[in-house]
Tab-separated table of C-alpha atoms in Angstrom:
chain	number	residue	atom	x	y	z
A	191	UNK	CA	9.644	18.712	-33.447
A	192	UNK	CA	6.907	16.613	-31.845
A	193	UNK	CA	7.737	12.976	-31.388
A	194	UNK	CA	4.796	10.608	-31.801
A	195	UNK	CA	4.513	7.127	-30.401
A	196	UNK	CA	3.588	4.351	-32.747
A	197	UNK	CA	0.164	2.798	-32.067
A	198	UNK	CA	1.728	-0.416	-30.781
A	199	UNK	CA	3.693	1.395	-28.034
A	200	UNK	CA	1.749	1.120	-24.810
A	201	UNK	CA	2.718	3.089	-21.749
A	202	UNK	CA	2.477	1.147	-18.493
A	203	UNK	CA	1.399	2.675	-15.207
A	204	UNK	CA	2.455	1.330	-11.802
A	205	UNK	CA	-1.056	-0.106	-11.419
A	206	UNK	CA	-0.843	-1.815	-14.831
A	207	UNK	CA	2.473	-3.339	-13.751
A	208	UNK	CA	0.867	-4.790	-10.620
A	209	UNK	CA	-2.555	-5.651	-12.049
A	210	UNK	CA	-2.065	-9.396	-11.472
A	211	UNK	CA	-1.121	-9.042	-7.785
A	212	UNK	CA	-3.769	-10.456	-5.430
A	213	UNK	CA	-6.367	-7.742	-4.686
A	214	UNK	CA	-4.450	-5.094	-6.657
A	215	UNK	CA	-6.231	-1.728	-6.527
A	216	UNK	CA	-5.491	1.851	-7.442
A	217	UNK	CA	-6.463	3.098	-3.965
A	218	UNK	CA	-5.529	6.735	-4.580
A	219	UNK	CA	-3.650	8.564	-7.323
A	220	UNK	CA	-0.086	7.264	-7.131
A	221	UNK	CA	-0.927	4.579	-4.548
A	222	UNK	CA	-1.414	0.951	-5.525
A	223	UNK	CA	-2.456	-1.545	-2.855
A	224	UNK	CA	-2.473	-5.308	-2.890
A	225	UNK	CA	-1.002	-8.578	-1.772
A	226	UNK	CA	2.532	-9.917	-2.186
A	227	UNK	CA	4.083	-9.221	-5.613
A	228	UNK	CA	6.615	-11.441	-7.363
A	229	UNK	CA	10.118	-10.309	-8.330
A	230	UNK	CA	8.905	-9.876	-11.924
A	231	UNK	CA	6.026	-7.691	-10.778
A	232	UNK	CA	8.424	-5.530	-8.745
A	233	UNK	CA	10.592	-5.170	-11.859
A	234	UNK	CA	7.558	-4.081	-13.903
A	235	UNK	CA	6.568	-1.663	-11.111
A	236	UNK	CA	10.037	-0.101	-11.187
A	237	UNK	CA	9.973	0.148	-14.984
A	238	UNK	CA	6.604	1.924	-14.754
A	239	UNK	CA	8.028	4.551	-12.388
A	240	UNK	CA	7.303	2.959	-9.014
A	241	UNK	CA	9.706	4.266	-6.413
A	242	UNK	CA	8.389	3.332	-2.936
A	243	UNK	CA	7.141	0.105	-1.377
A	244	UNK	CA	5.474	0.046	2.039
A	245	UNK	CA	5.372	-3.546	3.270
A	246	UNK	CA	3.336	-4.310	6.392
A	247	UNK	CA	4.068	-8.026	6.485
A	248	UNK	CA	5.806	-9.352	9.567
A	249	UNK	CA	9.455	-10.083	8.651
A	250	UNK	CA	9.024	-13.623	10.036
A	251	UNK	CA	6.269	-14.467	7.535
A	252	UNK	CA	7.332	-16.848	4.765
A	253	UNK	CA	8.057	-15.032	1.530
A	254	UNK	CA	8.578	-16.197	-2.030
A	255	UNK	CA	11.614	-13.911	-2.497
A	256	UNK	CA	14.190	-11.726	-0.768
A	257	UNK	CA	12.126	-8.592	-1.217
A	258	UNK	CA	14.665	-6.224	0.341
A	259	UNK	CA	17.380	-7.402	-2.073
A	260	UNK	CA	15.083	-7.192	-5.116
A	261	UNK	CA	13.949	-3.659	-4.257
A	262	UNK	CA	17.484	-2.490	-3.472
A	263	UNK	CA	18.654	-3.789	-6.859
A	264	UNK	CA	15.786	-1.901	-8.523
A	265	UNK	CA	16.492	1.333	-6.636
A	266	UNK	CA	13.081	1.367	-4.950
A	267	UNK	CA	12.753	2.748	-1.427
A	268	UNK	CA	11.594	-0.036	0.879
A	269	UNK	CA	9.837	0.612	4.193
A	270	UNK	CA	8.658	-2.160	6.506
A	271	UNK	CA	6.102	-1.452	9.242
A	272	UNK	CA	4.992	-4.882	10.491
A	273	UNK	CA	1.323	-5.369	11.311
A	274	UNK	CA	0.637	-8.418	13.452
A	275	UNK	CA	-1.356	-9.162	16.578
A	276	UNK	CA	1.605	-7.882	18.614
A	277	UNK	CA	1.872	-4.561	16.739
A	278	UNK	CA	-1.763	-3.454	16.594
A	279	UNK	CA	-1.146	-0.217	18.437
A	280	UNK	CA	-1.194	3.512	17.790
A	281	UNK	CA	2.538	3.664	17.063
A	282	UNK	CA	2.134	1.260	14.135
A	283	UNK	CA	-0.685	3.267	12.545
A	284	UNK	CA	1.190	6.525	13.260
A	285	UNK	CA	4.192	5.183	11.317
A	286	UNK	CA	2.048	3.900	8.420
A	287	UNK	CA	0.307	7.288	8.142
A	288	UNK	CA	3.693	9.025	8.177
A	289	UNK	CA	4.987	6.871	5.311
A	290	UNK	CA	1.775	7.349	3.299
A	291	UNK	CA	1.923	11.136	3.764
A	292	UNK	CA	5.540	11.091	2.578
A	293	UNK	CA	4.511	8.953	-0.410
A	294	UNK	CA	1.988	11.496	-1.665
A	295	UNK	CA	2.960	12.616	-5.158
A	296	UNK	CA	5.092	9.509	-5.712
A	297	UNK	CA	4.334	6.121	-7.239
A	298	UNK	CA	3.972	3.800	-4.280
A	299	UNK	CA	2.878	0.267	-3.504
A	300	UNK	CA	1.332	-0.524	-0.106
A	301	UNK	CA	1.133	-4.287	0.437
A	302	UNK	CA	0.851	-7.223	2.809
A	303	UNK	CA	0.217	-10.870	1.892
A	304	UNK	CA	-3.377	-10.482	0.697
A	305	UNK	CA	-4.356	-6.797	1.237
A	306	UNK	CA	-6.412	-7.637	4.355
A	307	UNK	CA	-4.082	-5.698	6.677
A	308	UNK	CA	-3.539	-3.004	4.039
A	309	UNK	CA	-7.276	-2.356	3.836
A	310	UNK	CA	-7.482	-1.865	7.583
A	311	UNK	CA	-4.317	0.202	7.912
A	312	UNK	CA	-5.458	2.541	5.142
A	313	UNK	CA	-8.682	3.539	6.961
A	314	UNK	CA	-7.020	6.023	9.369
A	315	UNK	CA	-5.073	7.617	6.518
A	316	UNK	CA	-8.194	7.966	4.379
A	317	UNK	CA	-10.208	9.503	7.224
A	318	UNK	CA	-7.584	11.650	8.937
A	319	UNK	CA	-5.294	12.658	6.077
A	320	UNK	CA	-7.522	12.477	2.987
A	321	UNK	CA	-10.709	13.758	4.667
A	322	UNK	CA	-12.844	10.793	3.665
A	323	UNK	CA	-15.974	10.033	5.671
A	324	UNK	CA	-15.633	6.931	7.863
A	325	UNK	CA	-18.292	4.833	6.048
A	326	UNK	CA	-16.646	5.612	2.694
A	327	UNK	CA	-13.211	4.703	4.073
A	328	UNK	CA	-14.568	1.402	5.387
A	329	UNK	CA	-16.194	0.650	2.007
A	330	UNK	CA	-12.891	1.411	0.283
A	331	UNK	CA	-11.004	-0.841	2.720
A	332	UNK	CA	-13.402	-3.703	2.039
A	333	UNK	CA	-12.951	-3.257	-1.721
A	334	UNK	CA	-9.167	-3.269	-1.229
A	335	UNK	CA	-9.187	-6.620	0.584
A	336	UNK	CA	-10.044	-6.058	4.262
A	337	UNK	CA	-11.757	-9.142	5.701
A	338	UNK	CA	-10.877	-9.156	9.422
A	339	UNK	CA	-13.401	-7.664	11.878
A	340	UNK	CA	-10.606	-7.289	14.460
A	341	UNK	CA	-8.424	-5.271	12.082
A	342	UNK	CA	-11.424	-3.150	11.098
A	343	UNK	CA	-12.190	-2.397	14.760
A	344	UNK	CA	-8.536	-1.475	15.431
A	345	UNK	CA	-8.376	0.928	12.499
A	346	UNK	CA	-11.747	2.585	13.133
A	347	UNK	CA	-11.001	2.996	16.844
A	348	UNK	CA	-7.705	4.714	16.003
A	349	UNK	CA	-9.327	7.020	13.439
A	350	UNK	CA	-12.097	8.040	15.840
A	351	UNK	CA	-9.689	8.760	18.689
A	352	UNK	CA	-7.418	10.876	16.471
A	353	UNK	CA	-10.096	13.015	14.797
A	354	UNK	CA	-9.936	16.694	15.691
């Protein structure tokens, strides 16, 4: 027997659940990027099948909620890789790329406060792991929320040095 949904039933995707987050984007299949979500948005993300959050905010930044507690309650894996002036090094981008590779095939959210740092940190992954051309990766990062020339330079330098 085939079960049919009534016309008023609307399925929600992880992106739909996070649509109102600052700079929310469906960066890649299964990967939503953006700024800081609210507790309600995390709940909607979990209900839509979201199961991993990569947070690159510095733990000392002010936050509107106890994100770790909210995500633990929702059963969502939570990974923090802080990006700040003090952590703009290869090890930070290595760790972010590792988490993004592990997230492939899952429903993940990659966020910071506004998506500025996310845009930059995604460039090496797009170029080195997804095979995107550098200009296309930079365009994507700008659409996602990248605004800092310093973060752009850091990410592009890393990607160029790690290309085979």
